[in-house]
């Protein structure tokens, strides 16, 4: 488990800076890192309604929970 640090941490389609999506998590939300590739971690996030979002996030924006 990791917690999001900045006010917004965006999802990426690939572990590549050019693939940023509109979806993001906000500070304090918890994500689950499945694997790491370079600067990015592939994460699962579940919102308050239980809906799952997956994608890549910058590991420097996450802290271990």
N, CA, C and O atoms as a Tinker XYZ file with bonds, in Angstrom:
   260  protein
     1  N      0.839000   -1.188000    0.000000    73     2
     2  CA     0.000000    0.000000    0.000000    64     1     3
     3  C      0.877000    1.242000    0.000000    63     2     4     5
     4  O      1.879000    1.329000    0.710000    81     3
     5  N      0.472000    2.182000   -0.806000    73     3     6
     6  CA     1.166000    3.467000   -0.883000    64     5     7
     7  C      0.126000    4.575000   -0.773000    63     6     8     9
     8  O     -1.031000    4.395000   -1.152000    81     7
     9  N      0.550000    5.717000   -0.253000    73     7    10
    10  CA    -0.338000    6.867000   -0.134000    64     9    11
    11  C      0.149000    7.949000   -1.095000    63    10    12    13
    12  O      1.351000    8.141000   -1.280000    81    11
    13  N     -0.813000    8.655000   -1.706000    73    11    14
    14  CA    -0.508000    9.722000   -2.654000    64    13    15
    15  C     -0.093000   10.972000   -1.880000    63    14    16    17
    16  O     -0.775000   11.375000   -0.939000    81    15
    17  N      1.026000   11.584000   -2.274000    73    15    18
    18  CA     1.533000   12.778000   -1.597000    64    17    19
    19  C      1.059000   14.105000   -2.183000    63    18    20    21
    20  O      0.525000   14.932000   -1.443000    81    19
    21  N      1.237000   14.343000   -3.499000    73    19    22
    22  CA     0.864000   15.665000   -4.018000    64    21    23
    23  C     -0.650000   15.847000   -4.061000    63    22    24    25
    24  O     -1.406000   14.894000   -3.878000    81    23
    25  N     -1.076000   17.073000   -4.303000    73    23    26
    26  CA    -2.515000   17.343000   -4.360000    64    25    27
    27  C     -3.179000   16.524000   -5.474000    63    26    28    29
    28  O     -4.341000   16.139000   -5.347000    81    27
    29  N     -2.449000   16.256000   -6.561000    73    27    30
    30  CA    -2.938000   15.390000   -7.643000    64    29    31
    31  C     -1.782000   14.541000   -8.159000    63    30    32    33
    32  O     -0.690000   15.050000   -8.413000    81    31
    33  N     -2.028000   13.261000   -8.308000    73    31    34
    34  CA    -1.069000   12.356000   -8.934000    64    33    35
    35  C     -1.791000   11.689000  -10.099000    63    34    36    37
    36  O     -2.751000   10.946000   -9.893000    81    35
    37  N     -1.338000   11.948000  -11.304000    73    35    38
    38  CA    -2.027000   11.478000  -12.500000    64    37    39
    39  C     -1.666000   10.045000  -12.868000    63    38    40    41
    40  O     -0.576000    9.554000  -12.575000    81    39
    41  N     -2.623000    9.395000  -13.522000    73    39    42
    42  CA    -2.397000    8.078000  -14.100000    64    41    43
    43  C     -1.781000    8.248000  -15.489000    63    42    44    45
    44  O     -2.035000    9.237000  -16.176000    81    43
    45  N     -0.977000    7.280000  -15.886000    73    43    46
    46  CA    -0.382000    7.228000  -17.216000    64    45    47
    47  C     -0.778000    5.899000  -17.857000    63    46    48    49
    48  O     -0.920000    4.887000  -17.170000    81    47
    49  N     -0.956000    5.910000  -19.190000    73    47    50
    50  CA    -1.326000    4.685000  -19.910000    64    49    51
    51  C     -0.169000    3.699000  -19.948000    63    50    52    53
    52  O     -0.377000    2.486000  -19.905000    81    51
    53  N      1.036000    4.214000  -20.027000    73    51    54
    54  CA     2.259000    3.418000  -20.091000    64    53    55
    55  C      3.272000    4.049000  -19.141000    63    54    56    57
    56  O      3.075000    5.187000  -18.714000    81    55
    57  N      4.353000    3.342000  -18.797000    73    55    58
    58  CA     5.374000    3.956000  -17.950000    64    57    59
    59  C      6.221000    4.934000  -18.770000    63    58    60    61
    60  O      7.417000    4.732000  -18.979000    81    59
    61  N      5.551000    6.007000  -19.226000    73    59    62
    62  CA     6.144000    6.968000  -20.142000    64    61    63
    63  C      5.475000    8.319000  -19.900000    63    62    64    65
    64  O      4.248000    8.402000  -19.848000    81    63
    65  N      6.271000    9.374000  -19.752000    73    63    66
    66  CA     5.740000   10.703000  -19.439000    64    65    67
    67  C      4.767000   11.245000  -20.488000    63    66    68    69
    68  O      3.940000   12.099000  -20.171000    81    67
    69  N      4.851000   10.768000  -21.718000    73    67    70
    70  CA     4.014000   11.283000  -22.804000    64    69    71
    71  C      2.603000   10.684000  -22.797000    63    70    72    73
    72  O      1.780000   11.058000  -23.633000    81    71
    73  N      2.306000    9.763000  -21.873000    73    71    74
    74  CA     1.030000    9.046000  -21.923000    64    73    75
    75  C      0.095000    9.403000  -20.763000    63    74    76    77
    76  O     -0.743000    8.587000  -20.378000    81    75
    77  N      0.227000   10.618000  -20.199000    73    75    78
    78  CA    -0.597000   11.016000  -19.057000    64    77    79
    79  C     -2.080000   11.029000  -19.420000    63    78    80    81
    80  O     -2.466000   11.491000  -20.493000    81    79
    81  N     -2.901000   10.515000  -18.510000    73    79    82
    82  CA    -4.351000   10.473000  -18.685000    64    81    83
    83  C     -4.991000   11.611000  -17.891000    63    82    84    85
    84  O     -4.307000   12.323000  -17.155000    81    83
    85  N     -6.299000   11.778000  -18.042000    73    83    86
    86  CA    -7.027000   12.798000  -17.279000    64    85    87
    87  C     -7.302000   12.345000  -15.847000    63    86    88    89
    88  O     -7.507000   13.176000  -14.962000    81    87
    89  N     -7.306000   11.042000  -15.616000    73    87    90
    90  CA    -7.616000   10.489000  -14.292000    64    89    91
    91  C     -6.464000   10.730000  -13.325000    63    90    92    93
    92  O     -5.294000   10.694000  -13.706000    81    91
    93  N     -6.817000   10.976000  -12.074000    73    91    94
    94  CA    -5.802000   11.187000  -11.047000    64    93    95
    95  C     -6.344000   10.803000   -9.679000    63    94    96    97
    96  O     -7.551000   10.638000   -9.499000    81    95
    97  N     -5.436000   10.663000   -8.716000    73    95    98
    98  CA    -5.778000   10.489000   -7.305000    64    97    99
    99  C     -5.337000   11.739000   -6.569000    63    98   100   101
   100  O     -4.464000   12.468000   -7.040000    81    99
   101  N     -5.935000   11.986000   -5.422000    73    99   102
   102  CA    -5.590000   13.173000   -4.643000    64   101   103
   103  C     -4.814000   12.787000   -3.390000    63   102   104   105
   104  O     -4.784000   11.621000   -2.997000    81   103
   105  N     -4.198000   13.767000   -2.780000    73   103   106
   106  CA    -3.372000   13.575000   -1.593000    64   105   107
   107  C     -4.119000   12.787000   -0.521000    63   106   108   109
   108  O     -5.267000   13.093000   -0.198000    81   107
   109  N     -3.451000   11.762000    0.030000    73   107   110
   110  CA    -4.027000   10.957000    1.101000    64   109   111
   111  C     -4.719000    9.692000    0.638000    63   110   112   113
   112  O     -4.982000    8.806000    1.450000    81   111
   113  N     -5.022000    9.584000   -0.656000    73   111   114
   114  CA    -5.665000    8.365000   -1.147000    64   113   115
   115  C     -4.638000    7.237000   -1.226000    63   114   116   117
   116  O     -3.448000    7.474000   -1.432000    81   115
   117  N     -5.121000    6.012000   -1.058000    73   115   118
   118  CA    -4.247000    4.838000   -1.023000    64   117   119
   119  C     -4.334000    4.083000   -2.344000    63   118   120   121
   120  O     -5.424000    3.836000   -2.861000    81   119
   121  N     -3.168000    3.719000   -2.885000    73   119   122
   122  CA    -3.092000    2.918000   -4.107000    64   121   123
   123  C     -2.265000    1.675000   -3.812000    63   122   124   125
   124  O     -1.495000    1.637000   -2.852000    81   123
   125  N     -2.435000    0.667000   -4.645000    73   123   126
   126  CA    -1.734000   -0.613000   -4.489000    64   125   127
   127  C     -0.802000   -0.798000   -5.675000    63   126   128   129
   128  O     -1.258000   -0.951000   -6.808000    81   127
   129  N      0.498000   -0.785000   -5.420000    73   127   130
   130  CA     1.501000   -0.920000   -6.479000    64   129   131
   131  C      1.684000   -2.400000   -6.807000    63   130   132   133
   132  O      2.009000   -3.203000   -5.933000    81   131
   133  N      1.472000   -2.753000   -8.080000    73   131   134
   134  CA     1.591000   -4.131000   -8.547000    64   133   135
   135  C      2.992000   -4.449000   -9.067000    63   134   136   137
   136  O      3.508000   -5.547000   -8.858000    81   135
   137  N      3.602000   -3.470000   -9.749000    73   135   138
   138  CA     4.952000   -3.649000  -10.278000    64   137   139
   139  C      5.555000   -2.275000  -10.527000    63   138   140   141
   140  O      4.844000   -1.273000  -10.602000    81   139
   141  N      6.880000   -2.245000  -10.655000    73   139   142
   142  CA     7.595000   -0.991000  -10.863000    64   141   143
   143  C      8.431000   -1.107000  -12.129000    63   142   144   145
   144  O      9.075000   -2.127000  -12.376000    81   143
   145  N      8.410000   -0.035000  -12.932000    73   143   146
   146  CA     9.219000    0.039000  -14.149000    64   145   147
   147  C      9.819000    1.444000  -14.217000    63   146   148   149
   148  O      9.128000    2.411000  -14.541000    81   147
   149  N     11.102000    1.542000  -13.911000    73   147   150
   150  CA    11.767000    2.841000  -13.932000    64   149   151
   151  C     11.178000    3.777000  -12.890000    63   150   152   153
   152  O     11.113000    3.437000  -11.709000    81   151
   153  N     10.748000    4.960000  -13.327000    73   151   154
   154  CA    10.169000    5.972000  -12.430000    64   153   155
   155  C      8.711000    5.695000  -12.091000    63   154   156   157
   156  O      8.128000    6.395000  -11.263000    81   155
   157  N      8.117000    4.691000  -12.714000    73   155   158
   158  CA     6.682000    4.460000  -12.617000    64   157   159
   159  C      6.333000    3.176000  -11.871000    63   158   160   161
   160  O      7.098000    2.212000  -11.862000    81   159
   161  N      5.163000    3.192000  -11.250000    73   159   162
   162  CA     4.598000    2.009000  -10.636000    64   161   163
   163  C      3.225000    1.749000  -11.228000    63   162   164   165
   164  O      2.442000    2.680000  -11.416000    81   163
   165  N      2.925000    0.484000  -11.525000    73   163   166
   166  CA     1.593000    0.119000  -12.018000    64   165   167
   167  C      0.700000   -0.083000  -10.799000    63   166   168   169
   168  O      0.959000   -0.955000   -9.970000    81   167
   169  N     -0.357000    0.730000  -10.692000    73   167   170
   170  CA    -1.168000    0.749000   -9.471000    64   169   171
   171  C     -2.621000    0.390000   -9.728000    63   170   172   173
   172  O     -3.137000    0.528000  -10.837000    81   171
   173  N     -3.268000   -0.081000   -8.655000    73   171   174
   174  CA    -4.721000   -0.248000   -8.603000    64   173   175
   175  C     -5.231000    0.726000   -7.556000    63   174   176   177
   176  O     -4.647000    0.865000   -6.482000    81   175
   177  N     -6.323000    1.395000   -7.879000    73   175   178
   178  CA    -6.962000    2.313000   -6.948000    64   177   179
   179  C     -8.448000    1.992000   -6.905000    63   178   180   181
   180  O     -9.071000    1.790000   -7.947000    81   179
   181  N     -9.019000    1.946000   -5.707000    73   179   182
   182  CA   -10.450000    1.701000   -5.535000    64   181   183
   183  C    -11.073000    2.943000   -4.911000    63   182   184   185
   184  O    -10.672000    3.365000   -3.826000    81   183
   185  N    -12.062000    3.535000   -5.602000    73   183   186
   186  CA   -12.707000    4.721000   -5.039000    64   185   187
   187  C    -13.718000    4.316000   -3.968000    63   186   188   189
   188  O    -13.891000    3.130000   -3.689000    81   187
   189  N    -14.385000    5.308000   -3.367000    73   187   190
   190  CA   -15.307000    5.038000   -2.252000    64   189   191
   191  C    -16.473000    4.149000   -2.668000    63   190   192   193
   192  O    -17.087000    3.502000   -1.819000    81   191
   193  N    -16.789000    4.108000   -3.962000    73   191   194
   194  CA   -17.852000    3.248000   -4.454000    64   193   195
   195  C    -17.375000    1.865000   -4.857000    63   194   196   197
   196  O    -18.165000    1.042000   -5.320000    81   195
   197  N    -16.076000    1.602000   -4.682000    73   195   198
   198  CA   -15.528000    0.299000   -5.021000    64   197   199
   199  C    -15.076000    0.158000   -6.463000    63   198   200   201
   200  O    -14.634000   -0.918000   -6.865000    81   199
   201  N    -15.178000    1.234000   -7.259000    73   199   202
   202  CA   -14.766000    1.170000   -8.660000    64   201   203
   203  C    -13.239000    1.179000   -8.752000    63   202   204   205
   204  O    -12.574000    1.996000   -8.114000    81   203
   205  N    -12.697000    0.266000   -9.549000    73   203   206
   206  CA   -11.248000    0.125000   -9.676000    64   205   207
   207  C    -10.731000    0.914000  -10.869000    63   206   208   209
   208  O    -11.314000    0.887000  -11.952000    81   207
   209  N     -9.623000    1.618000  -10.650000    73   207   210
   210  CA    -8.891000    2.284000  -11.723000    64   209   211
   211  C     -7.467000    1.756000  -11.686000    63   210   212   213
   212  O     -6.863000    1.650000  -10.619000    81   211
   213  N     -6.933000    1.425000  -12.854000    73   211   214
   214  CA    -5.550000    0.949000  -12.928000    64   213   215
   215  C     -4.767000    1.819000  -13.893000    63   214   216   217
   216  O     -5.331000    2.445000  -14.790000    81   215
   217  N     -3.470000    1.846000  -13.695000    73   215   218
   218  CA    -2.596000    2.597000  -14.581000    64   217   219
   219  C     -1.261000    2.814000  -13.913000    63   218   220   221
   220  O     -0.997000    2.296000  -12.828000    81   219
   221  N     -0.430000    3.582000  -14.570000    73   219   222
   222  CA     0.914000    3.872000  -14.065000    64   221   223
   223  C      0.911000    5.206000  -13.350000    63   222   224   225
   224  O      0.230000    6.138000  -13.777000    81   223
   225  N      1.669000    5.311000  -12.260000    73   223   226
   226  CA     1.859000    6.564000  -11.528000    64   225   227
   227  C      3.343000    6.740000  -11.248000    63   226   228   229
   228  O      4.107000    5.774000  -11.225000    81   227
   229  N      3.733000    7.981000  -11.038000    73   227   230
   230  CA     5.119000    8.263000  -10.696000    64   229   231
   231  C      5.388000    7.837000   -9.255000    63   230   232   233
   232  O      4.707000    8.278000   -8.330000    81   231
   233  N      6.377000    6.985000   -9.080000    73   231   234
   234  CA     6.697000    6.476000   -7.739000    64   233   235
   235  C      7.146000    7.585000   -6.795000    63   234   236   237
   236  O      6.944000    7.477000   -5.586000    81   235
   237  N      7.746000    8.641000   -7.320000    73   235   238
   238  CA     8.203000    9.733000   -6.449000    64   237   239
   239  C      7.039000   10.494000   -5.821000    63   238   240   241
   240  O      7.238000   11.269000   -4.886000    81   239
   241  N      5.820000   10.279000   -6.331000    73   239   242
   242  CA     4.640000   10.944000   -5.789000    64   241   243
   243  C      3.919000   10.063000   -4.772000    63   242   244   245
   244  O      2.864000   10.441000   -4.264000    81   243
   245  N      4.487000    8.881000   -4.468000    73   243   246
   246  CA     3.863000    7.932000   -3.544000    64   245   247
   247  C      4.796000    7.647000   -2.374000    63   246   248   249
   248  O      6.018000    7.647000   -2.522000    81   247
   249  N      4.198000    7.404000   -1.206000    73   247   250
   250  CA     4.963000    6.997000   -0.030000    64   249   251
   251  C      4.390000    5.696000    0.484000    63   250   252   253
   252  O      3.183000    5.468000    0.395000    81   251
   253  N      5.243000    4.838000    1.022000    73   251   254
   254  CA     4.743000    3.585000    1.600000    64   253   255
   255  C      3.826000    3.902000    2.763000    63   254   256   257
   256  O      4.115000    4.780000    3.576000    81   255
   257  N      2.711000    3.176000    2.836000    73   255   258
   258  CA     1.668000    3.419000    3.837000    64   257   259
   259  C      1.997000    2.700000    5.113000    63   258   260
   260  O      1.239000    2.780000    6.080000    81   259
